[in-house]
CSV table of C-alpha atoms (C1' of nucleotides) in Angstrom, one decimal:
chain,number,residue,atom,x,y,z
A,272,MET,CA,191.9,-96.4,125.1
A,273,ASP,CA,194.4,-94.2,123.2
A,274,GLU,CA,194.9,-96.5,120.4
A,275,GLY,CA,198.6,-95.2,119.6
A,276,LEU,CA,199.9,-95.4,116.5
A,277,GLU,CA,200.8,-98.9,116.7
A,278,GLY,CA,197.1,-100.1,117.4
A,279,PHE,CA,198.4,-103.4,118.4
A,280,ARG,CA,197.4,-104.1,121.9
A,281,VAL,CA,197.5,-107.7,123.2
A,282,LYS,CA,194.3,-108.1,123.8
A,283,SER,CA,194.1,-111.8,123.5
A,284,ARG,CA,191.2,-111.4,121.8
A,285,GLY,CA,192.3,-114.2,119.3
A,286,GLY,CA,188.8,-115.1,117.5
A,287,GLY,CA,186.8,-112.2,118.8
A,288,ASN,CA,183.7,-113.3,120.3
A,289,ARG,CA,183.0,-116.2,118.5
A,290,GLY,CA,184.8,-119.6,119.3
A,291,GLY,CA,185.6,-120.5,122.6
A,292,GLY,CA,182.5,-122.6,122.7
A,293,GLY,CA,181.0,-119.9,124.8
A,294,THR,CA,178.5,-118.9,122.4
A,295,LYS,CA,178.0,-116.2,124.9
A,296,CYS,CA,175.6,-113.7,123.2
A,297,GLY,CA,177.0,-111.2,125.2
A,298,ARG,CA,177.9,-107.8,123.6
A,299,TRP,CA,179.7,-107.3,120.6
A,300,ASN,CA,183.8,-108.1,121.2
A,301,PRO,CA,185.6,-106.4,118.5
A,302,THR,CA,188.6,-108.3,116.8
A,303,THR,CA,191.7,-106.4,116.7
A,304,GLU,CA,191.3,-106.2,113.1
A,305,GLN,CA,188.0,-104.6,113.3
A,306,VAL,CA,189.3,-102.2,115.9
A,307,LYS,CA,192.3,-101.1,113.8
A,308,VAL,CA,189.8,-100.4,110.6
A,309,LEU,CA,187.5,-98.3,112.8
A,310,THR,CA,190.5,-96.4,114.3
A,311,ASP,CA,192.1,-95.7,110.8
A,312,LEU,CA,188.7,-94.5,109.7
A,313,PHE,CA,188.3,-92.1,112.5
A,314,ARG,CA,191.8,-91.3,112.5
A,315,ALA,CA,191.0,-90.0,108.8
A,316,GLY,CA,188.5,-87.8,109.9
A,317,LEU,CA,185.3,-90.0,110.0
A,318,ARG,CA,183.4,-89.1,113.0
A,319,THR,CA,179.5,-89.6,112.1
A,320,PRO,CA,179.0,-92.1,109.5
A,321,THR,CA,175.8,-92.0,107.6
A,322,THR,CA,173.8,-95.1,107.5
A,323,ASP,CA,174.7,-96.3,104.6
A,324,GLN,CA,178.5,-95.9,105.8
A,325,ILE,CA,177.9,-97.8,108.7
A,326,GLN,CA,176.1,-100.6,106.5
A,327,LYS,CA,179.1,-100.8,104.4
A,328,ILE,CA,181.9,-100.6,107.1
A,329,SER,CA,180.0,-103.2,109.3
A,330,SER,CA,179.8,-105.4,105.9
A,331,GLN,CA,183.3,-105.2,105.4
A,332,LEU,CA,184.2,-105.7,108.8
A,333,SER,CA,182.2,-108.9,109.1
A,334,PHE,CA,185.2,-110.6,107.5
A,335,TYR,CA,187.0,-110.4,110.6
A,336,GLY,CA,184.5,-111.4,112.8
A,337,ASN,CA,181.0,-110.8,114.0
A,338,ILE,CA,179.8,-107.5,113.6
A,339,GLU,CA,176.4,-105.7,113.1
A,340,SER,CA,175.8,-102.4,111.7
A,341,LYS,CA,174.7,-101.0,115.4
A,342,ASN,CA,178.2,-102.2,116.7
A,343,VAL,CA,179.8,-99.6,114.1
A,344,PHE,CA,177.3,-97.1,115.1
A,345,TYR,CA,178.1,-97.5,118.8
A,346,TRP,CA,181.7,-97.6,118.3
A,347,PHE,CA,181.7,-94.4,116.6
A,348,GLN,CA,179.5,-92.7,119.1
A,349,ASN,CA,181.4,-93.7,122.0
A,350,HIS,CA,184.9,-93.0,120.4
A,351,LYS,CA,183.9,-89.6,119.3
A,352,ALA,CA,182.2,-88.8,122.8
A,353,ARG,CA,185.4,-89.9,124.8
A,354,GLU,CA,187.6,-88.1,122.8
A,355,ARG,CA,185.5,-84.9,123.2
A,356,GLN,CA,185.1,-85.8,126.4
A,357,LYS,CA,188.8,-85.9,127.4
A,358,ARG,CA,189.5,-82.9,125.4
A,359,ARG,CA,187.2,-81.1,127.6
A,360,ARG,CA,188.3,-82.5,130.7
A,361,VAL,CA,191.8,-81.0,129.8
A,362,LEU,CA,189.8,-77.8,129.4
A,363,VAL,CA,188.4,-77.9,132.5
A,364,GLU,CA,191.5,-78.3,133.9
A,365,ASP,CA,192.9,-75.4,132.3
A,366,ASP,CA,189.8,-73.5,133.6
A,367,GLU,CA,190.4,-74.7,137.0
A,368,PHE,CA,193.8,-73.4,137.0
A,369,ASN,CA,192.0,-69.9,136.6
A,370,ASP,CA,189.0,-70.9,138.8
A,371,TYR,CA,187.4,-70.2,135.8
A,372,ARG,CA,183.8,-71.9,136.0
A,373,GLU,CA,181.9,-71.0,133.2
A,374,PHE,CA,179.9,-73.3,131.8
A,375,GLN,CA,179.0,-72.5,128.4
A,376,ARG,CA,177.8,-75.1,126.5
A,377,ASP,CA,178.9,-73.9,123.2
A,378,GLU,CA,181.7,-76.1,122.0
A,379,LYS,CA,182.1,-75.0,118.6
A,380,ILE,CA,184.1,-72.0,119.7
A,381,SER,CA,187.1,-74.5,120.3
A,382,SER,CA,189.4,-72.0,118.7
A,383,ALA,CA,191.9,-73.3,119.8
A,384,ARG,CA,192.8,-71.3,122.7
A,385,HIS,CA,195.8,-72.3,125.4
A,386,PHE,CA,195.8,-75.9,124.6
A,387,SER,CA,198.5,-77.9,126.6
A,388,GLU,CA,200.9,-79.7,124.3
A,389,ILE,CA,199.0,-83.0,124.8
A,390,ASN,CA,196.1,-81.5,123.0
A,391,GLN,CA,198.0,-80.7,120.0
A,392,GLU,CA,197.4,-84.0,118.9
A,393,MET,CA,193.9,-83.9,119.6
A,394,MET,CA,193.4,-80.7,117.6
A,395,GLU,CA,195.0,-82.6,114.6
A,396,THR,CA,191.9,-85.0,114.7
A,397,GLU,CA,189.6,-82.2,115.6
A,398,ARG,CA,189.8,-80.9,112.1
A,399,VAL,CA,187.1,-83.3,111.3
A,400,THR,CA,185.9,-84.0,107.6
A,401,GLU,CA,182.1,-85.1,108.3
A,402,THR,CA,181.7,-85.8,104.7
A,403,LEU,CA,185.0,-87.8,104.4
A,404,GLN,CA,185.2,-89.8,101.2
A,405,LEU,CA,186.6,-93.5,102.0
A,406,PHE,CA,188.0,-94.3,98.6
A,407,PRO,CA,191.3,-93.6,99.9
A,408,LEU,CA,190.9,-96.6,101.9
A,409,ASN,CA,190.5,-99.4,99.0
A,410,PRO,CA,194.2,-100.0,98.7
A,411,TYR,CA,194.1,-101.0,102.2
A,412,TRP,CA,191.4,-103.2,101.8
A,413,GLU,CA,192.8,-104.5,98.7
A,414,THR,CA,196.1,-105.4,100.0
A,415,GLU,CA,195.3,-106.7,103.5
A,416,HIS,CA,192.0,-108.4,103.3
A,417,GLU,CA,193.2,-111.3,101.3
A,418,LYS,CA,195.8,-112.3,104.2
A,419,LEU,CA,193.8,-111.2,106.9
A,420,ARG,CA,191.0,-113.1,105.5
A,421,TYR,CA,191.9,-116.3,106.2
A,422,TYR,CA,193.6,-115.7,109.6
A,423,ALA,CA,190.1,-114.3,110.3
A,424,ASN,CA,188.4,-117.5,109.4
A,425,GLU,CA,191.0,-119.8,111.0
A,426,TYR,CA,188.6,-121.3,113.2
A,427,ASN,CA,184.9,-120.4,112.2
A,428,LYS,CA,182.4,-120.5,114.5
A,429,GLU,CA,180.3,-123.3,114.3
A,430,ASN,CA,177.1,-122.0,116.2
A,431,HIS,CA,176.0,-118.7,115.5
A,432,ALA,CA,173.1,-118.3,113.4
A,433,SER,CA,170.9,-118.8,116.6
A,434,PHE,CA,170.6,-116.0,118.8
A,435,PRO,CA,168.8,-117.1,122.0
A,436,CYS,CA,169.3,-113.5,123.4
A,437,ASN,CA,166.3,-112.7,125.5
A,438,PHE,CA,164.3,-110.0,123.7
A,439,GLU,CA,162.2,-108.4,126.0
A,440,ALA,CA,159.9,-111.3,126.3
A,441,GLU,CA,159.0,-111.6,130.1
A,442,MET,CA,156.7,-109.0,131.0
A,443,ASP,CA,157.1,-110.2,134.4
A,444,HIS,CA,156.2,-108.1,137.4
A,445,THR,CA,153.2,-109.8,138.0
A,446,THR,CA,150.9,-107.8,139.2
A,447,LEU,CA,151.8,-104.8,137.2
A,448,ASP,CA,149.8,-105.9,134.1
A,449,LEU,CA,148.3,-102.7,132.9
A,450,ARG,CA,144.7,-103.2,131.9
A,451,LEU,CA,145.1,-101.1,129.0
A,452,SER,CA,141.5,-101.6,128.1
A,453,PHE,CA,141.4,-98.4,125.6
A,454,LEU,CA,141.6,-100.4,122.5
B,106,MET,CA,179.1,-125.3,136.8
B,107,ASP,CA,176.4,-122.9,137.7
B,108,GLU,CA,177.4,-120.0,135.2
B,109,GLY,CA,176.3,-117.4,137.6
B,110,LEU,CA,173.1,-116.2,137.7
B,111,GLU,CA,172.1,-114.0,134.8
B,112,GLY,CA,168.9,-112.5,133.9
B,113,PHE,CA,168.8,-110.0,136.5
B,114,ARG,CA,170.1,-106.5,136.8
B,115,VAL,CA,169.8,-104.0,139.1
B,116,LYS,CA,169.5,-100.4,137.9
B,117,SER,CA,170.4,-98.1,140.6
B,118,ARG,CA,167.1,-96.8,139.7
B,119,GLY,CA,166.0,-97.4,143.2
B,120,GLY,CA,165.1,-94.3,145.3
B,121,GLY,CA,165.2,-92.4,141.9
B,122,ASN,CA,166.0,-88.9,142.1
B,123,ARG,CA,162.6,-88.0,143.2
B,124,GLY,CA,161.3,-86.9,146.8
B,125,GLY,CA,163.5,-87.0,149.6
B,126,GLY,CA,167.1,-86.6,148.9
B,127,GLY,CA,166.8,-84.9,145.3
B,128,THR,CA,170.5,-84.6,145.2
B,129,LYS,CA,171.4,-84.8,141.8
B,130,CYS,CA,168.4,-83.6,139.7
B,131,GLY,CA,170.2,-83.8,136.5
B,132,ARG,CA,167.9,-85.3,134.2
B,133,TRP,CA,165.1,-87.5,134.7
B,134,ASN,CA,165.6,-90.9,135.8
B,135,PRO,CA,162.4,-93.1,135.0
B,136,THR,CA,161.7,-95.8,138.0
B,137,THR,CA,161.0,-98.9,136.8
B,138,GLU,CA,157.4,-98.8,137.2
B,139,GLN,CA,157.1,-95.7,135.0
B,140,VAL,CA,159.0,-97.2,132.3
B,141,LYS,CA,156.7,-100.1,132.3
B,142,VAL,CA,153.8,-97.9,132.2
B,143,LEU,CA,155.1,-96.1,129.1
B,144,THR,CA,156.1,-99.0,127.4
B,145,ASP,CA,153.0,-100.7,127.9
B,146,LEU,CA,151.2,-97.7,126.1
B,147,PHE,CA,153.7,-97.9,123.3
B,148,ARG,CA,152.8,-101.6,123.0
B,149,ALA,CA,149.3,-100.5,123.2
B,150,GLY,CA,150.0,-98.5,119.8
B,151,LEU,CA,150.6,-94.9,121.3
B,152,ARG,CA,153.3,-93.4,119.5
B,153,THR,CA,152.6,-89.6,119.2
B,154,PRO,CA,150.7,-88.5,122.1
B,155,THR,CA,149.2,-85.1,122.2
B,156,THR,CA,149.6,-82.7,124.5
B,157,ASP,CA,146.5,-83.5,126.6
B,158,GLN,CA,147.6,-87.3,126.6
B,159,ILE,CA,151.4,-86.3,127.9
B,160,GLN,CA,149.4,-84.5,130.5
B,161,LYS,CA,147.6,-87.2,131.8
B,162,ILE,CA,150.4,-89.7,131.5
B,163,SER,CA,152.8,-87.4,133.3
B,164,SER,CA,150.3,-86.7,136.1
B,165,GLN,CA,149.7,-90.6,136.7
B,166,LEU,CA,153.4,-91.4,136.4
B,167,SER,CA,154.0,-88.8,139.0
B,168,PHE,CA,152.8,-91.1,141.4
B,169,TYR,CA,155.7,-93.3,140.9
B,170,GLY,CA,158.4,-90.5,140.9
B,171,ASN,CA,159.2,-87.0,139.5
B,172,ILE,CA,158.4,-86.4,136.0
B,173,GLU,CA,157.5,-84.0,133.8
B,174,SER,CA,155.2,-83.8,130.8
B,175,LYS,CA,158.7,-83.1,128.7
B,176,ASN,CA,159.9,-86.3,129.8
B,177,VAL,CA,156.8,-88.2,128.6
B,178,PHE,CA,157.1,-86.4,125.3
B,179,TYR,CA,160.6,-87.3,125.1
B,180,TRP,CA,160.2,-90.6,126.1
B,181,PHE,CA,157.8,-91.4,123.2
B,182,GLN,CA,160.0,-89.2,120.7
B,183,ASN,CA,163.1,-91.4,121.6
B,184,HIS,CA,161.3,-94.6,121.8
B,185,LYS,CA,159.6,-94.3,118.5
B,186,ALA,CA,162.4,-93.0,116.8
B,187,ARG,CA,164.6,-96.0,118.1
B,188,GLU,CA,162.4,-98.7,117.3
B,189,ARG,CA,162.4,-97.5,113.7
B,190,GLN,CA,165.9,-97.3,114.0
B,191,LYS,CA,166.4,-101.0,115.0
B,192,ARG,CA,164.0,-102.1,112.6
B,193,ARG,CA,165.8,-100.4,109.8
B,194,ARG,CA,169.1,-101.8,110.9
B,195,VAL,CA,167.5,-105.4,110.9
B,196,LEU,CA,165.9,-105.1,107.7
B,197,VAL,CA,169.1,-104.2,106.0
B,198,GLU,CA,171.0,-106.9,107.8
B,199,ASP,CA,168.1,-109.5,106.7
B,200,ASP,CA,168.8,-108.0,103.3
B,201,GLU,CA,172.3,-108.6,103.3
B,202,PHE,CA,171.7,-112.0,104.4
B,203,ASN,CA,169.3,-112.5,101.7
B,204,ASP,CA,171.6,-111.2,99.3
B,205,TYR,CA,173.9,-113.7,100.6
B,206,ARG,CA,171.8,-116.5,100.4
B,207,GLU,CA,170.4,-115.5,97.2
B,208,PHE,CA,167.6,-117.7,97.2
B,209,GLN,CA,167.5,-119.0,93.3
B,210,ARG,CA,164.1,-117.5,93.1
B,211,ASP,CA,162.8,-119.6,95.4
B,212,GLU,CA,159.7,-118.0,96.4
B,213,LYS,CA,158.3,-120.4,99.0
B,214,ILE,CA,160.2,-118.8,101.3
B,215,SER,CA,157.3,-118.1,103.6
B,216,SER,CA,157.2,-116.7,106.6
B,217,ALA,CA,160.5,-115.3,107.5
B,218,ARG,CA,163.1,-117.8,108.4
B,219,HIS,CA,165.9,-117.5,111.0
B,220,PHE,CA,165.1,-113.9,112.0
B,221,SER,CA,161.6,-114.7,112.1
B,222,GLU,CA,161.2,-114.1,115.9
B,223,ILE,CA,162.7,-110.5,116.0
B,224,ASN,CA,161.0,-109.5,113.2
B,225,GLN,CA,157.8,-110.6,114.4
B,226,GLU,CA,158.3,-108.7,117.6
B,227,MET,CA,158.5,-105.6,115.5
B,228,MET,CA,156.0,-106.2,113.1
B,229,GLU,CA,153.7,-106.7,116.2
B,230,THR,CA,154.5,-102.7,117.3
B,231,GLU,CA,154.2,-101.9,113.7
B,232,ARG,CA,150.6,-101.5,114.2
B,233,VAL,CA,150.1,-98.0,115.4
B,234,THR,CA,147.2,-96.2,116.6
B,235,GLU,CA,148.0,-92.8,116.5
B,236,THR,CA,144.6,-91.7,117.9
B,237,LEU,CA,144.8,-94.1,120.9
B,238,GLN,CA,142.6,-92.8,123.7
B,239,LEU,CA,143.8,-92.6,127.3
B,240,PHE,CA,140.6,-91.9,129.5
B,241,PRO,CA,140.3,-95.6,130.4
B,242,LEU,CA,143.3,-95.5,132.2
B,243,ASN,CA,141.9,-93.6,135.3
B,244,PRO,CA,140.6,-96.7,136.9
B,245,TYR,CA,143.7,-98.7,137.0
B,246,TRP,CA,145.5,-95.8,138.4
B,247,GLU,CA,142.9,-94.9,140.8
B,248,THR,CA,142.9,-98.5,142.5
B,249,GLU,CA,146.7,-99.4,141.8
B,250,HIS,CA,149.0,-96.5,142.3
B,251,GLU,CA,148.5,-96.4,146.1
B,252,LYS,CA,150.3,-99.9,146.7
B,253,LEU,CA,152.7,-99.8,143.6
B,254,ARG,CA,153.6,-96.3,144.8
B,255,TYR,CA,155.5,-98.1,147.6
B,256,TYR,CA,156.7,-101.3,146.1
B,257,ALA,CA,158.1,-99.4,143.1
B,258,ASN,CA,160.7,-98.0,145.3
B,259,GLU,CA,162.7,-100.6,146.2
B,260,TYR,CA,162.5,-103.4,144.2
B,261,ASN,CA,163.8,-102.6,140.7
B,262,LYS,CA,164.7,-105.2,138.3
B,263,GLU,CA,164.8,-104.3,134.6
B,264,ASN,CA,165.7,-106.6,131.7
B,265,HIS,CA,166.8,-104.6,128.9
B,266,ALA,CA,165.9,-106.0,125.3
B,267,SER,CA,169.2,-106.8,123.5
B,268,PHE,CA,169.6,-107.0,119.9
B,269,PRO,CA,169.7,-110.1,118.4
B,270,CYS,CA,173.0,-111.8,118.6
B,271,ASN,CA,173.9,-111.8,115.0
B,272,PHE,CA,173.0,-112.9,111.5
B,273,GLU,CA,175.3,-112.8,109.2
B,274,ALA,CA,177.3,-115.0,111.2
B,275,GLU,CA,178.0,-117.9,109.0
B,276,MET,CA,178.5,-116.2,105.9
B,277,ASP,CA,180.5,-117.7,103.4
B,278,HIS,CA,183.5,-115.7,103.4
B,279,THR,CA,185.1,-117.3,100.4
B,280,THR,CA,182.4,-115.9,97.8
B,281,LEU,CA,182.4,-112.6,99.5
B,282,ASP,CA,184.5,-110.3,97.6
B,283,LEU,CA,185.8,-107.0,99.4
B,284,ARG,CA,184.1,-104.2,97.6
B,285,LEU,CA,184.8,-101.2,99.7
B,286,SER,CA,184.2,-99.1,97.0
B,287,PHE,CA,182.7,-96.9,99.4
B,288,LEU,CA,180.8,-94.0,97.9
C,260,DT,C1',190.3,-113.5,142.4
C,261,DA,C1',188.8,-108.9,143.7
C,262,DA,C1',189.6,-104.3,142.3
C,263,DT,C1',190.0,-101.3,138.5
C,264,DT,C1',189.7,-100.0,133.5
C,265,DA,C1',188.2,-99.8,128.9
C,266,DT,C1',184.5,-99.7,126.4
C,267,DG,C1',180.0,-101.8,124.5
C,268,DA,C1',175.1,-100.5,125.0
C,269,DA,C1',171.5,-97.6,126.2
C,270,DT,C1',168.8,-93.7,127.0
C,271,DG,C1',167.5,-88.6,128.3
C,272,DA,C1',167.4,-84.4,125.9
C,273,DA,C1',167.9,-81.5,122.4
C,274,DA,C1',169.2,-79.6,118.3
C,275,DG,C1',168.5,-79.9,113.0
D,137,DC,C1',160.6,-86.7,112.1
D,138,DT,C1',166.0,-87.8,112.3
D,139,DT,C1',170.3,-87.0,114.1
D,140,DT,C1',173.6,-85.7,117.4
D,141,DC,C1',175.6,-85.4,122.1
D,142,DA,C1',176.1,-86.3,127.2
D,143,DT,C1',175.9,-89.1,130.7
D,144,DT,C1',175.2,-93.2,132.7
D,145,DC,C1',174.9,-98.1,132.9
D,146,DA,C1',176.9,-102.9,132.3
D,147,DT,C1',180.2,-106.0,131.6
D,148,DA,C1',184.6,-107.7,129.2
D,149,DA,C1',189.4,-107.2,130.1
D,150,DT,C1',193.2,-106.0,132.6
D,151,DT,C1',195.6,-105.3,136.8
D,152,DA,C1',197.0,-105.9,141.3
DNA sequence: TAATTATGAATGAAAG
DNA sequence: CTTTCATTCATAATTA
């Protein structure tokens, strides 16, 4: 993790999860553009987008490759959780230093105690703006999407409309078929 | 050749956290059997079991491993919420898809198209029976639990349902305009 | 290509 | 009921 400032990781995810002929219906594999946008939004302070925001973001990101709203939802969920996790780990380390082991499940008291310099950066993003407005991003889209738009489509996936993913359609466990006759 | 066997996943849910080496009894880790029963009940229409029903269910499921009433309570609460959430998301995606296609008032769409399968599944579970009675369950338990009780410990296979791969895959990017005028 | 890591996905628990 | 948090599971990606 650690998306750094540049946000340019060589992930060889050239075309995302499409193409490649794989048609693998595995899990979502965000394109670098998608990750960048999501990261930007996160860094801008967005932590828990509303359903509506998720929809919009998802809709926009679909320009760069396949994506569903749930992907956006999970992305923020995970990103936030892992950042917090990291931060907490450092805290624990600090505590360990003092052999201090009180597990007080209150996290809001994070009144910036004695954080390591490393946490300095995190404290920055810690100032969350739950009700973040996204309009400041417009400029970005307006200026960037036009070119990326074509790069992203370079090779449109041919077969995507179908979704052969299993959908819990197998009630195996032969003998375990419950006789819920109460209906 | 032979793209690795898929379709089976082993959830370390084996011995579970119940009797025996209790060890880490953090949170309830349902056995496959327990999940199956709960799912069956849900699919049968049970959504918000009463305290009494929860008691009965919990009691019966205890044959397959440790379980408390609150686990059952939470399970239904979560399952219901997530099912709803999932449906909500898919519907939105559908809307987007429809918006894109923008059927020229062609009303004879009849029976959802591409995403019919999924919606169908959900429509099914949409038939709720809030006042479901559980007493007929006893017979089953009495006769089955003894043997299943043992089978449940070793053999664990679970196929999780996956979301549809993607809908808005083949959107016509050329006609879409970035309207990220969020909020 | 095996081992490790990063991260998408899921879910139990609980707060709101 | 809805939303959030934490932990865990699964697997694509990366590294050794």
